[in-house]
mmCIF file of C-alpha atoms in Angstrom:
data_model
loop_
_atom_site.group_PDB
_atom_site.id
_atom_site.type_symbol
_atom_site.label_atom_id
_atom_site.label_comp_id
_atom_site.label_asym_id
_atom_site.label_seq_id
_atom_site.Cartn_x
_atom_site.Cartn_y
_atom_site.Cartn_z
ATOM 1 C CA MET K 1 -47.108 -23.406 -1.182
ATOM 2 C CA ASN K 2 -44.727 -20.679 0.492
ATOM 3 C CA PHE K 3 -41.978 -21.765 1.952
ATOM 4 C CA LYS K 4 -39.939 -20.805 5.025
ATOM 5 C CA SER K 5 -36.562 -19.302 3.684
ATOM 6 C CA SER K 6 -33.681 -20.198 6.033
ATOM 7 C CA ALA K 7 -32.148 -18.437 9.439
ATOM 8 C CA VAL K 8 -29.442 -16.716 6.386
ATOM 9 C CA ILE K 9 -31.555 -15.351 3.758
ATOM 10 C CA GLY K 10 -33.900 -14.127 7.009
ATOM 11 C CA ARG K 11 -31.028 -12.230 7.879
ATOM 12 C CA LEU K 12 -29.904 -10.061 4.373
ATOM 13 C CA PRO K 13 -32.003 -7.047 4.780
ATOM 14 C CA GLU K 14 -33.787 -5.631 1.314
ATOM 15 C CA HIS K 15 -31.308 -4.698 -1.616
ATOM 16 C CA TYR K 16 -31.173 -1.153 -1.256
ATOM 17 C CA PHE K 17 -29.901 -0.664 -5.433
ATOM 18 C CA ARG K 18 -32.579 -3.020 -6.550
ATOM 19 C CA ALA K 19 -35.328 -0.970 -4.577
ATOM 20 C CA LEU K 20 -34.136 2.687 -5.857
ATOM 21 C CA LYS K 21 -34.557 0.811 -9.077
ATOM 22 C CA GLU K 22 -37.718 0.154 -8.610
ATOM 23 C CA LYS K 23 -38.973 3.487 -7.840
ATOM 24 C CA VAL K 24 -37.485 5.040 -10.464
ATOM 25 C CA ALA K 25 -38.785 2.555 -13.462
ATOM 26 C CA ASP K 26 -42.179 3.651 -11.541
ATOM 27 C CA TYR K 27 -41.830 6.898 -12.576
ATOM 28 C CA ARG K 28 -41.288 5.842 -16.134
ATOM 29 C CA SER K 29 -43.915 3.428 -16.732
ATOM 30 C CA ARG K 30 -46.058 6.343 -16.187
ATOM 31 C CA GLY K 31 -44.396 8.647 -18.856
ATOM 32 C CA ILE K 32 -42.529 10.584 -16.416
ATOM 33 C CA ASP K 33 -39.352 11.773 -17.648
ATOM 34 C CA ILE K 34 -36.935 11.102 -14.823
ATOM 35 C CA ILE K 35 -33.092 12.134 -14.940
ATOM 36 C CA ASP K 36 -31.380 9.030 -12.786
ATOM 37 C CA LEU K 37 -28.119 10.106 -10.281
ATOM 38 C CA SER K 38 -28.723 7.567 -7.981
ATOM 39 C CA SER K 39 -26.953 4.583 -10.121
ATOM 40 C CA GLY K 40 -23.255 4.252 -10.612
ATOM 41 C CA ASN K 41 -23.368 2.072 -13.778
ATOM 42 C CA PRO K 42 -20.284 3.704 -15.931
ATOM 43 C CA ASP K 43 -22.109 5.538 -18.986
ATOM 44 C CA GLN K 44 -19.502 5.376 -21.229
ATOM 45 C CA PRO K 45 -18.499 2.537 -23.734
ATOM 46 C CA THR K 46 -15.552 -0.126 -22.941
ATOM 47 C CA PRO K 47 -12.674 0.741 -24.894
ATOM 48 C CA GLU K 48 -12.751 -1.444 -28.703
ATOM 49 C CA HIS K 49 -9.467 -3.056 -27.832
ATOM 50 C CA ILE K 50 -10.651 -4.488 -24.866
ATOM 51 C CA VAL K 51 -14.292 -5.454 -27.096
ATOM 52 C CA ARG K 52 -12.131 -6.823 -29.904
ATOM 53 C CA SER K 53 -9.697 -9.062 -27.660
ATOM 54 C CA LEU K 54 -12.738 -10.764 -26.597
ATOM 55 C CA LYS K 55 -14.486 -11.471 -29.600
ATOM 56 C CA GLU K 56 -10.492 -12.929 -30.473
ATOM 57 C CA ALA K 57 -10.668 -15.037 -27.590
ATOM 58 C CA ALA K 58 -14.263 -16.018 -28.152
ATOM 59 C CA ASP K 59 -13.092 -17.638 -31.344
ATOM 60 C CA LYS K 60 -10.391 -20.001 -29.346
ATOM 61 C CA PRO K 61 -11.507 -23.744 -28.824
ATOM 62 C CA GLU K 62 -9.559 -23.523 -25.925
ATOM 63 C CA ASN K 63 -11.505 -20.997 -24.105
ATOM 64 C CA HIS K 64 -15.080 -23.174 -25.260
ATOM 65 C CA GLY K 65 -13.881 -25.847 -21.805
ATOM 66 C CA TYR K 66 -13.305 -25.175 -18.170
ATOM 67 C CA PRO K 67 -10.472 -22.968 -17.439
ATOM 68 C CA PRO K 68 -8.187 -23.439 -14.332
ATOM 69 C CA PHE K 69 -10.363 -23.099 -11.134
ATOM 70 C CA TYR K 70 -8.035 -20.538 -9.613
ATOM 71 C CA GLY K 71 -7.902 -18.597 -12.866
ATOM 72 C CA LYS K 72 -5.465 -18.535 -16.240
ATOM 73 C CA LYS K 73 -1.349 -17.753 -15.560
ATOM 74 C CA SER K 74 -2.004 -15.012 -17.893
ATOM 75 C CA THR K 75 -4.615 -13.192 -16.454
ATOM 76 C CA LEU K 76 -2.891 -13.902 -12.671
ATOM 77 C CA GLU K 77 0.460 -12.360 -14.661
ATOM 78 C CA ALA K 78 -1.497 -9.356 -16.018
ATOM 79 C CA VAL K 79 -2.711 -8.710 -12.403
ATOM 80 C CA ALA K 80 0.662 -8.691 -10.717
ATOM 81 C CA ALA K 81 1.861 -6.799 -14.206
ATOM 82 C CA PHE K 82 -0.594 -4.396 -13.522
ATOM 83 C CA TYR K 83 0.212 -3.764 -9.597
ATOM 84 C CA LYS K 84 3.943 -3.410 -10.207
ATOM 85 C CA ARG K 85 2.567 -0.848 -12.885
ATOM 86 C CA GLU K 86 0.954 1.053 -10.943
ATOM 87 C CA TYR K 87 1.770 1.028 -7.680
ATOM 88 C CA GLY K 88 5.214 -0.429 -8.008
ATOM 89 C CA VAL K 89 3.767 -3.233 -5.937
ATOM 90 C CA ASP K 90 5.270 -6.788 -6.412
ATOM 91 C CA LEU K 91 2.991 -9.890 -6.202
ATOM 92 C CA ASP K 92 3.427 -13.633 -6.889
ATOM 93 C CA PRO K 93 0.920 -14.451 -9.024
ATOM 94 C CA GLU K 94 0.381 -17.821 -7.864
ATOM 95 C CA THR K 95 -0.305 -17.329 -4.261
ATOM 96 C CA GLU K 96 -0.760 -13.682 -4.065
ATOM 97 C CA VAL K 97 -3.441 -12.999 -6.792
ATOM 98 C CA ALA K 98 -7.336 -14.430 -6.632
ATOM 99 C CA VAL K 99 -9.815 -13.354 -9.501
ATOM 100 C CA PHE K 100 -13.067 -14.069 -9.804
ATOM 101 C CA HIS K 101 -17.035 -12.828 -11.126
ATOM 102 C CA GLY K 102 -16.810 -9.056 -9.918
ATOM 103 C CA SER K 103 -15.354 -7.785 -6.758
ATOM 104 C CA GLY K 104 -18.908 -8.132 -5.071
ATOM 105 C CA ILE K 105 -17.904 -11.545 -5.061
ATOM 106 C CA GLY K 106 -14.764 -11.295 -3.415
ATOM 107 C CA ILE K 107 -16.694 -8.529 -0.692
ATOM 108 C CA MET K 108 -19.073 -11.230 -0.234
ATOM 109 C CA GLY K 109 -16.239 -14.062 -0.100
ATOM 110 C CA ILE K 110 -14.453 -12.406 2.633
ATOM 111 C CA SER K 111 -16.459 -12.146 5.483
ATOM 112 C CA GLN K 112 -17.791 -15.914 4.525
ATOM 113 C CA ALA K 113 -14.085 -16.161 4.923
ATOM 114 C CA PHE K 114 -12.794 -14.688 8.212
ATOM 115 C CA LEU K 115 -16.640 -14.221 10.301
ATOM 116 C CA GLY K 116 -18.807 -15.918 12.196
ATOM 117 C CA THR K 117 -21.189 -16.006 14.708
ATOM 118 C CA GLY K 118 -20.613 -13.622 17.830
ATOM 119 C CA ASP K 119 -17.481 -11.946 15.318
ATOM 120 C CA VAL K 120 -18.001 -8.238 14.638
ATOM 121 C CA LEU K 121 -16.681 -6.733 10.726
ATOM 122 C CA LEU K 122 -15.317 -3.411 11.719
ATOM 123 C CA THR K 123 -15.984 -0.722 8.853
ATOM 124 C CA ALA K 124 -17.353 3.051 8.451
ATOM 125 C CA ASN K 125 -20.698 4.433 8.817
ATOM 126 C CA PRO K 126 -21.726 5.625 5.960
ATOM 127 C CA ALA K 127 -20.737 2.493 4.031
ATOM 128 C CA TYR K 128 -21.460 0.540 0.691
ATOM 129 C CA PRO K 129 -24.798 -1.529 1.877
ATOM 130 C CA PRO K 130 -23.248 -4.749 0.884
ATOM 131 C CA TYR K 131 -21.122 -4.584 3.563
ATOM 132 C CA TYR K 132 -24.011 -4.831 6.013
ATOM 133 C CA ALA K 133 -25.449 -7.975 3.896
ATOM 134 C CA ALA K 134 -22.106 -9.736 3.711
ATOM 135 C CA ALA K 135 -21.810 -9.355 7.351
ATOM 136 C CA ALA K 136 -25.744 -11.126 8.025
ATOM 137 C CA MET K 137 -24.635 -14.229 5.747
ATOM 138 C CA ALA K 138 -21.777 -14.859 8.097
ATOM 139 C CA GLY K 139 -23.435 -14.214 11.015
ATOM 140 C CA ALA K 140 -21.566 -11.295 12.412
ATOM 141 C CA GLU K 141 -22.439 -7.853 13.841
ATOM 142 C CA VAL K 142 -21.520 -4.939 11.955
ATOM 143 C CA HIS K 143 -19.486 -2.331 14.158
ATOM 144 C CA ALA K 144 -19.871 0.956 11.789
ATOM 145 C CA ILE K 145 -17.212 4.101 13.019
ATOM 146 C CA PRO K 146 -19.210 7.256 12.423
ATOM 147 C CA VAL K 147 -17.373 9.487 10.193
ATOM 148 C CA TYR K 148 -17.454 12.885 9.256
ATOM 149 C CA GLU K 149 -16.261 15.165 7.013
ATOM 150 C CA LYS K 150 -14.720 17.601 8.917
ATOM 151 C CA ASN K 151 -12.072 14.971 9.284
ATOM 152 C CA GLY K 152 -12.031 13.923 5.474
ATOM 153 C CA PHE K 153 -14.687 11.105 6.194
ATOM 154 C CA LEU K 154 -11.962 8.873 8.102
ATOM 155 C CA PRO K 155 -12.582 6.711 11.028
ATOM 156 C CA ASP K 156 -11.116 7.165 14.341
ATOM 157 C CA TYR K 157 -9.817 3.998 15.601
ATOM 158 C CA ARG K 158 -9.628 5.715 19.040
ATOM 159 C CA THR K 159 -13.461 5.464 19.154
ATOM 160 C CA VAL K 160 -13.654 2.155 19.027
ATOM 161 C CA PRO K 161 -14.654 0.184 22.619
ATOM 162 C CA GLU K 162 -12.428 -2.131 23.618
ATOM 163 C CA GLU K 163 -14.921 -4.982 24.255
ATOM 164 C CA ILE K 164 -15.362 -4.278 20.460
ATOM 165 C CA ILE K 165 -11.815 -4.205 18.938
ATOM 166 C CA ARG K 166 -11.440 -7.972 21.107
ATOM 167 C CA ARG K 167 -14.431 -9.481 18.862
ATOM 168 C CA VAL K 168 -13.190 -7.993 15.953
ATOM 169 C CA LYS K 169 -12.056 -10.607 13.002
ATOM 170 C CA LEU K 170 -12.372 -8.057 9.542
ATOM 171 C CA LEU K 171 -11.500 -4.550 9.115
ATOM 172 C CA LEU K 172 -13.300 -3.195 5.827
ATOM 173 C CA LEU K 173 -12.151 -0.436 4.345
ATOM 174 C CA ASN K 174 -13.319 1.423 0.694
ATOM 175 C CA TYR K 175 -10.943 4.051 -0.347
ATOM 176 C CA PRO K 176 -11.991 6.450 -3.010
ATOM 177 C CA ASN K 177 -14.982 5.835 -0.720
ATOM 178 C CA ASN K 178 -18.419 5.192 -1.767
ATOM 179 C CA PRO K 179 -20.597 6.965 -1.138
ATOM 180 C CA THR K 180 -18.603 9.965 0.306
ATOM 181 C CA GLY K 181 -16.183 10.366 -2.354
ATOM 182 C CA ALA K 182 -13.322 10.673 0.677
ATOM 183 C CA VAL K 183 -10.136 9.687 -0.481
ATOM 184 C CA ALA K 184 -7.142 7.832 2.090
ATOM 185 C CA THR K 185 -4.326 9.536 3.005
ATOM 186 C CA ARG K 186 -1.039 7.532 3.867
ATOM 187 C CA GLY K 187 -0.969 8.320 7.649
ATOM 188 C CA PHE K 188 -4.894 6.495 7.631
ATOM 189 C CA PHE K 189 -3.443 3.804 5.918
ATOM 190 C CA GLU K 190 -1.013 3.701 8.180
ATOM 191 C CA GLN K 191 -3.496 3.987 11.498
ATOM 192 C CA SER K 192 -5.244 0.805 9.676
ATOM 193 C CA VAL K 193 -2.608 -1.757 9.319
ATOM 194 C CA ALA K 194 -0.836 -0.726 12.610
ATOM 195 C CA LEU K 195 -4.183 -1.817 14.328
ATOM 196 C CA ALA K 196 -4.855 -4.931 12.308
ATOM 197 C CA ALA K 197 -1.075 -5.962 13.100
ATOM 198 C CA LYS K 198 -1.372 -5.114 16.927
ATOM 199 C CA HIS K 199 -5.302 -7.340 17.138
ATOM 200 C CA HIS K 200 -4.361 -10.091 14.580
ATOM 201 C CA PHE K 201 -7.227 -9.797 11.895
ATOM 202 C CA PRO K 202 -6.696 -8.933 8.267
ATOM 203 C CA VAL K 203 -7.462 -5.389 6.649
ATOM 204 C CA VAL K 204 -9.049 -5.542 3.203
ATOM 205 C CA ASN K 205 -9.798 -2.282 1.310
ATOM 206 C CA ASP K 206 -12.280 -1.969 -1.318
ATOM 207 C CA PHE K 207 -10.676 -0.611 -4.368
ATOM 208 C CA ALA K 208 -13.302 -0.850 -6.933
ATOM 209 C CA TYR K 209 -12.848 2.931 -7.503
ATOM 210 C CA GLY K 210 -8.749 3.175 -7.349
ATOM 211 C CA ALA K 211 -8.887 4.605 -10.521
ATOM 212 C CA PHE K 212 -10.315 7.990 -9.863
ATOM 213 C CA GLY K 213 -8.510 10.926 -7.440
ATOM 214 C CA PHE K 214 -8.913 14.443 -8.797
ATOM 215 C CA ASP K 215 -6.978 17.432 -8.902
ATOM 216 C CA GLY K 216 -4.055 15.491 -9.927
ATOM 217 C CA HIS K 217 -3.802 13.074 -7.235
ATOM 218 C CA LYS K 218 -3.710 9.826 -7.758
ATOM 219 C CA PRO K 219 -5.267 7.473 -5.187
ATOM 220 C CA ILE K 220 -2.733 5.032 -2.966
ATOM 221 C CA SER K 221 -2.933 1.581 -2.480
ATOM 222 C CA LEU K 222 -3.223 -0.416 1.059
ATOM 223 C CA LEU K 223 -0.174 -2.401 -0.516
ATOM 224 C CA GLN K 224 1.877 0.604 -0.836
ATOM 225 C CA ILE K 225 1.945 0.863 3.166
ATOM 226 C CA PRO K 226 4.541 -0.672 4.802
ATOM 227 C CA GLY K 227 3.051 -3.708 6.327
ATOM 228 C CA GLY K 228 0.216 -3.426 4.318
ATOM 229 C CA LYS K 229 0.604 -7.034 1.883
ATOM 230 C CA GLU K 230 2.020 -9.207 5.630
ATOM 231 C CA TYR K 231 -1.851 -7.636 7.538
ATOM 232 C CA GLY K 232 -4.368 -6.862 4.547
ATOM 233 C CA ALA K 233 -5.438 -7.569 0.817
ATOM 234 C CA GLU K 234 -7.199 -5.118 -1.933
ATOM 235 C CA ILE K 235 -10.504 -6.058 -3.830
ATOM 236 C CA TYR K 236 -10.231 -4.381 -7.449
ATOM 237 C CA SER K 237 -13.219 -4.470 -10.086
ATOM 238 C CA LEU K 238 -12.389 -3.592 -14.015
ATOM 239 C CA SER K 239 -16.137 -2.515 -14.078
ATOM 240 C CA LYS K 240 -15.158 1.183 -13.331
ATOM 241 C CA THR K 241 -11.428 1.649 -14.390
ATOM 242 C CA PHE K 242 -12.736 -0.092 -18.144
ATOM 243 C CA ASN K 243 -15.855 0.598 -18.333
ATOM 244 C CA MET K 244 -16.405 -3.358 -17.815
ATOM 245 C CA ALA K 245 -19.662 -3.408 -15.862
ATOM 246 C CA GLY K 246 -21.041 -5.867 -17.320
ATOM 247 C CA TRP K 247 -18.265 -8.270 -17.628
ATOM 248 C CA ARG K 248 -17.976 -8.866 -14.056
ATOM 249 C CA PHE K 249 -14.403 -9.836 -13.523
ATOM 250 C CA GLY K 250 -12.364 -8.756 -9.933
ATOM 251 C CA PHE K 251 -9.699 -9.815 -8.133
ATOM 252 C CA ALA K 252 -8.284 -9.129 -5.116
ATOM 253 C CA VAL K 253 -4.195 -9.213 -4.127
ATOM 254 C CA GLY K 254 -2.182 -9.453 -1.071
ATOM 255 C CA ASN K 255 -1.673 -11.565 1.554
ATOM 256 C CA ALA K 256 -1.405 -14.928 0.796
ATOM 257 C CA SER K 257 -3.737 -16.401 3.616
ATOM 258 C CA VAL K 258 -6.582 -13.790 2.367
ATOM 259 C CA ILE K 259 -5.634 -14.819 -0.990
ATOM 260 C CA ALA K 260 -6.234 -18.761 -0.326
ATOM 261 C CA ALA K 261 -9.186 -18.412 1.460
ATOM 262 C CA LEU K 262 -10.754 -16.130 -1.466
ATOM 263 C CA LYS K 263 -9.344 -18.537 -4.095
ATOM 264 C CA LEU K 264 -11.512 -21.691 -2.063
ATOM 265 C CA TYR K 265 -14.626 -19.543 -1.526
ATOM 266 C CA HIS K 266 -15.112 -18.699 -5.097
ATOM 267 C CA THR K 267 -14.398 -22.124 -6.498
ATOM 268 C CA HIS K 268 -16.454 -24.217 -4.480
ATOM 269 C CA VAL K 269 -19.956 -21.206 -5.302
ATOM 270 C CA TYR K 270 -19.206 -19.815 -8.795
ATOM 271 C CA SER K 271 -16.494 -22.615 -9.660
ATOM 272 C CA THR K 272 -14.895 -20.839 -13.312
ATOM 273 C CA ILE K 273 -14.576 -17.602 -14.986
ATOM 274 C CA PHE K 274 -15.204 -17.879 -18.758
ATOM 275 C CA GLY K 275 -11.705 -17.816 -20.442
ATOM 276 C CA ALA K 276 -12.527 -15.451 -22.855
ATOM 277 C CA VAL K 277 -13.682 -12.831 -20.111
ATOM 278 C CA GLN K 278 -10.335 -13.824 -18.245
ATOM 279 C CA ASP K 279 -8.560 -13.054 -21.792
ATOM 280 C CA ALA K 280 -9.869 -9.974 -22.532
ATOM 281 C CA ALA K 281 -9.323 -8.678 -18.833
ATOM 282 C CA ALA K 282 -5.647 -9.412 -19.477
ATOM 283 C CA ALA K 283 -5.840 -7.189 -22.841
ATOM 284 C CA ALA K 284 -7.369 -3.988 -20.312
ATOM 285 C CA LEU K 285 -4.973 -4.361 -17.929
ATOM 286 C CA LEU K 286 -1.877 -4.718 -19.747
ATOM 287 C CA GLY K 287 -3.166 -2.401 -22.733
ATOM 288 C CA PRO K 288 -3.099 1.102 -23.609
ATOM 289 C CA GLN K 289 -4.310 3.587 -20.353
ATOM 290 C CA GLY K 290 -5.076 6.483 -22.636
ATOM 291 C CA ASN K 291 -8.653 5.679 -22.067
ATOM 292 C CA VAL K 292 -8.561 5.693 -18.018
ATOM 293 C CA GLN K 293 -7.198 9.073 -18.012
ATOM 294 C CA GLN K 294 -9.682 10.458 -20.357
ATOM 295 C CA LEU K 295 -12.209 8.607 -18.094
ATOM 296 C CA VAL K 296 -10.969 10.724 -14.788
ATOM 297 C CA GLU K 297 -10.323 13.842 -16.511
ATOM 298 C CA SER K 298 -14.182 13.615 -17.542
ATOM 299 C CA TYR K 299 -15.496 12.198 -14.238
ATOM 300 C CA GLU K 300 -13.639 15.360 -12.867
ATOM 301 C CA ARG K 301 -15.317 18.108 -15.491
ATOM 302 C CA ARG K 302 -18.519 16.268 -14.884
ATOM 303 C CA ARG K 303 -17.785 16.798 -10.650
ATOM 304 C CA ASP K 304 -16.869 20.952 -11.567
ATOM 305 C CA LEU K 305 -19.607 21.336 -13.635
ATOM 306 C CA LEU K 306 -22.049 19.609 -11.030
ATOM 307 C CA VAL K 307 -20.931 21.722 -7.822
ATOM 308 C CA SER K 308 -20.360 25.290 -9.739
ATOM 309 C CA LYS K 309 -24.242 24.789 -11.204
ATOM 310 C CA LEU K 310 -25.005 23.693 -7.659
ATOM 311 C CA ARG K 311 -23.450 26.258 -5.771
ATOM 312 C CA SER K 312 -25.277 29.049 -8.229
ATOM 313 C CA ILE K 313 -28.686 27.941 -7.366
ATOM 314 C CA GLY K 314 -27.716 27.972 -3.640
ATOM 315 C CA TRP K 315 -27.359 24.793 -2.838
ATOM 316 C CA ASP K 316 -23.550 24.866 -0.870
ATOM 317 C CA VAL K 317 -22.194 21.792 -1.856
ATOM 318 C CA SER K 318 -18.665 20.092 -1.275
ATOM 319 C CA ALA K 319 -16.477 18.448 -4.572
ATOM 320 C CA PRO K 320 -15.788 14.934 -3.767
ATOM 321 C CA ALA K 321 -11.876 14.328 -3.574
ATOM 322 C CA GLY K 322 -12.329 11.032 -5.988
ATOM 323 C CA THR K 323 -14.900 8.127 -7.051
ATOM 324 C CA PHE K 324 -17.527 8.960 -9.657
ATOM 325 C CA PHE K 325 -20.087 9.622 -6.919
ATOM 326 C CA ALA K 326 -20.696 13.411 -4.962
ATOM 327 C CA TRP K 327 -21.741 13.241 -1.527
ATOM 328 C CA PHE K 328 -24.145 16.172 -0.968
ATOM 329 C CA LYS K 329 -25.055 17.507 2.292
ATOM 330 C CA VAL K 330 -29.289 18.088 2.048
ATOM 331 C CA PRO K 331 -30.536 21.768 2.609
ATOM 332 C CA GLU K 332 -31.012 22.976 6.096
ATOM 333 C CA GLY K 333 -34.464 21.264 7.863
ATOM 334 C CA TYR K 334 -34.616 18.145 5.249
ATOM 335 C CA ARG K 335 -33.131 14.911 5.813
ATOM 336 C CA SER K 336 -32.321 12.574 3.181
ATOM 337 C CA LEU K 337 -35.020 10.098 2.382
ATOM 338 C CA GLU K 338 -37.439 13.379 2.623
ATOM 339 C CA PHE K 339 -35.408 15.627 0.203
ATOM 340 C CA ALA K 340 -34.709 12.639 -2.141
ATOM 341 C CA GLU K 341 -38.104 11.901 -2.764
ATOM 342 C CA LYS K 342 -39.344 16.073 -2.803
ATOM 343 C CA LEU K 343 -36.757 15.580 -5.773
ATOM 344 C CA LEU K 344 -37.917 12.801 -7.569
ATOM 345 C CA GLU K 345 -41.750 14.188 -6.916
ATOM 346 C CA GLU K 346 -41.272 18.049 -8.119
ATOM 347 C CA ALA K 347 -37.888 18.276 -9.824
ATOM 348 C CA HIS K 348 -38.371 14.475 -11.413
ATOM 349 C CA VAL K 349 -34.549 13.830 -10.526
ATOM 350 C CA ALA K 350 -33.538 10.520 -9.067
ATOM 351 C CA VAL K 351 -30.881 10.805 -5.982
ATOM 352 C CA ALA K 352 -30.123 7.990 -3.483
ATOM 353 C CA PRO K 353 -30.715 8.977 -0.213
ATOM 354 C CA GLY K 354 -28.205 8.797 2.428
ATOM 355 C CA GLU K 355 -29.485 6.678 5.464
ATOM 356 C CA GLY K 356 -28.736 3.792 2.921
ATOM 357 C CA PHE K 357 -25.197 4.026 3.532
ATOM 358 C CA GLY K 358 -25.926 4.142 7.296
ATOM 359 C CA SER K 359 -26.925 6.230 10.043
ATOM 360 C CA GLN K 360 -24.576 9.052 9.253
ATOM 361 C CA GLY K 361 -25.867 9.080 5.886
ATOM 362 C CA ASP K 362 -29.172 10.716 7.210
ATOM 363 C CA SER K 363 -28.000 14.503 5.742
ATOM 364 C CA TYR K 364 -26.466 13.435 2.498
ATOM 365 C CA VAL K 365 -27.311 12.069 -0.371
ATOM 366 C CA ARG K 366 -25.326 10.321 -3.559
ATOM 367 C CA ILE K 367 -25.354 11.999 -6.732
ATOM 368 C CA GLY K 368 -23.976 9.901 -9.691
ATOM 369 C CA LEU K 369 -21.640 11.402 -12.177
ATOM 370 C CA VAL K 370 -22.363 8.761 -14.416
ATOM 371 C CA ASN K 371 -24.524 11.157 -16.628
ATOM 372 C CA SER K 372 -23.459 13.742 -19.507
ATOM 373 C CA GLU K 373 -22.651 16.765 -18.610
ATOM 374 C CA GLU K 374 -26.127 18.069 -20.819
ATOM 375 C CA GLN K 375 -28.287 15.741 -18.255
ATOM 376 C CA LEU K 376 -26.282 16.700 -15.089
ATOM 377 C CA LEU K 377 -27.149 20.585 -16.012
ATOM 378 C CA GLU K 378 -30.245 19.586 -16.715
ATOM 379 C CA ALA K 379 -31.002 18.025 -13.340
ATOM 380 C CA ALA K 380 -30.000 21.081 -11.535
ATOM 381 C CA GLU K 381 -32.154 23.620 -13.358
ATOM 382 C CA ARG K 382 -35.088 20.907 -12.356
ATOM 383 C CA MET K 383 -33.944 21.670 -8.542
ATOM 384 C CA ALA K 384 -33.456 25.043 -9.053
ATOM 385 C CA ARG K 385 -37.114 25.400 -10.530
ATOM 386 C CA THR K 386 -38.597 23.522 -7.390
ATOM 387 C CA GLY K 387 -38.055 26.565 -5.437
ATOM 388 C CA ILE K 388 -36.217 24.521 -2.774
ATOM 389 C CA PHE K 389 -32.831 26.525 -2.757
ATOM 390 C CA ARG K 390 -34.621 29.507 -2.858
ATOM 391 C CA LYS K 391 -33.768 31.131 0.771
ATOM 392 C CA SER K 392 -30.191 29.715 0.808
ATOM 393 C CA ALA K 393 -29.443 31.208 -2.519
ATOM 394 C CA VAL K 394 -30.609 34.574 -1.148
ATOM 395 C CA GLN K 395 -28.322 33.784 2.043
ATOM 396 C CA LEU K 396 -25.331 33.356 0.267
ATOM 397 C CA SER K 397 -25.910 36.223 -1.901
ATOM 398 C CA GLU K 398 -26.908 38.514 1.364
ATOM 399 C CA GLY K 399 -24.010 37.088 2.800
ATOM 400 C CA ARG K 400 -25.131 35.045 5.496
ATOM 401 C CA PRO K 401 -24.501 31.415 6.865
#
């Protein structure tokens, strides 16, 4: 018997990253060695002191029962202390911090909390695919502002029609950005807060890659901007910063009304978070941060190595300013899906077609830096052997565009 699902489920698109993984798994099931650069799953282990704290916390009887619905006091205070130390932002742990099972729940929750039928979610094009799913679940529409490499992949709010801006109920940003690797400027965040204040909607920054800025530049927090906490909130994940992808712990900070809505959503949909995981999260946030700096340096080395190698084979690519992704323009004559499929079939290298992030991504592919330097070099060598870049290499050597 096949049952008809609800209208909400009918509005949801296929999960983009699951489909990518299935394609890679299919090749591997046929005995083909695939180097998967399409992923965003950190390859380094969780720091030992965090793992140890989880083991110790799991032995505590107080963690075997239900924890407080809104999170343990010690965990909320750890989040506030982390933001004060890293960004100089003061937070009330009780009213300006919400914790949940991973930052993805914050993305879904913020849309459920502030969007409804006929409302508009304002974001960028390209964007992280779950933003579209979050709006669909709320019955809302998405207006995605095209962004361009020449402008640092930052939206120009002046392009948004007046009839659209009147219906916007949420501005959702993501800087440092997945997939482009762009980092927000202070001026851009100031414009975003001003827009939110003028039109009376919250601005939320998905700060999942907040730890990763390159070339000596630390990404700024939306809450560091005057008015940022009054009109906005920020969603953070421990998955990337501390290599805790499987631990499922994220949080949001900022405007008290936004935080209250997220808390209410989480308690109804997900209830509570295992106390031992909360204790480990607090240990990560308050403990030594040397591993984080080492991770930033590792991703920057991988970025530099990959960019240099790809340029040497004739692919003229730009280096990302942050995150652990690279957003590379495909060679002339290709579109993103066609190019990605060619690399998979001929080089046995998987990359993420940019079209999955929005129409503006159709000339790009996303490559993850969560593989070893050896794997990245091998992937580039495989690409070179396909001959795709031979023409470009000749042009570069002759000084032609």
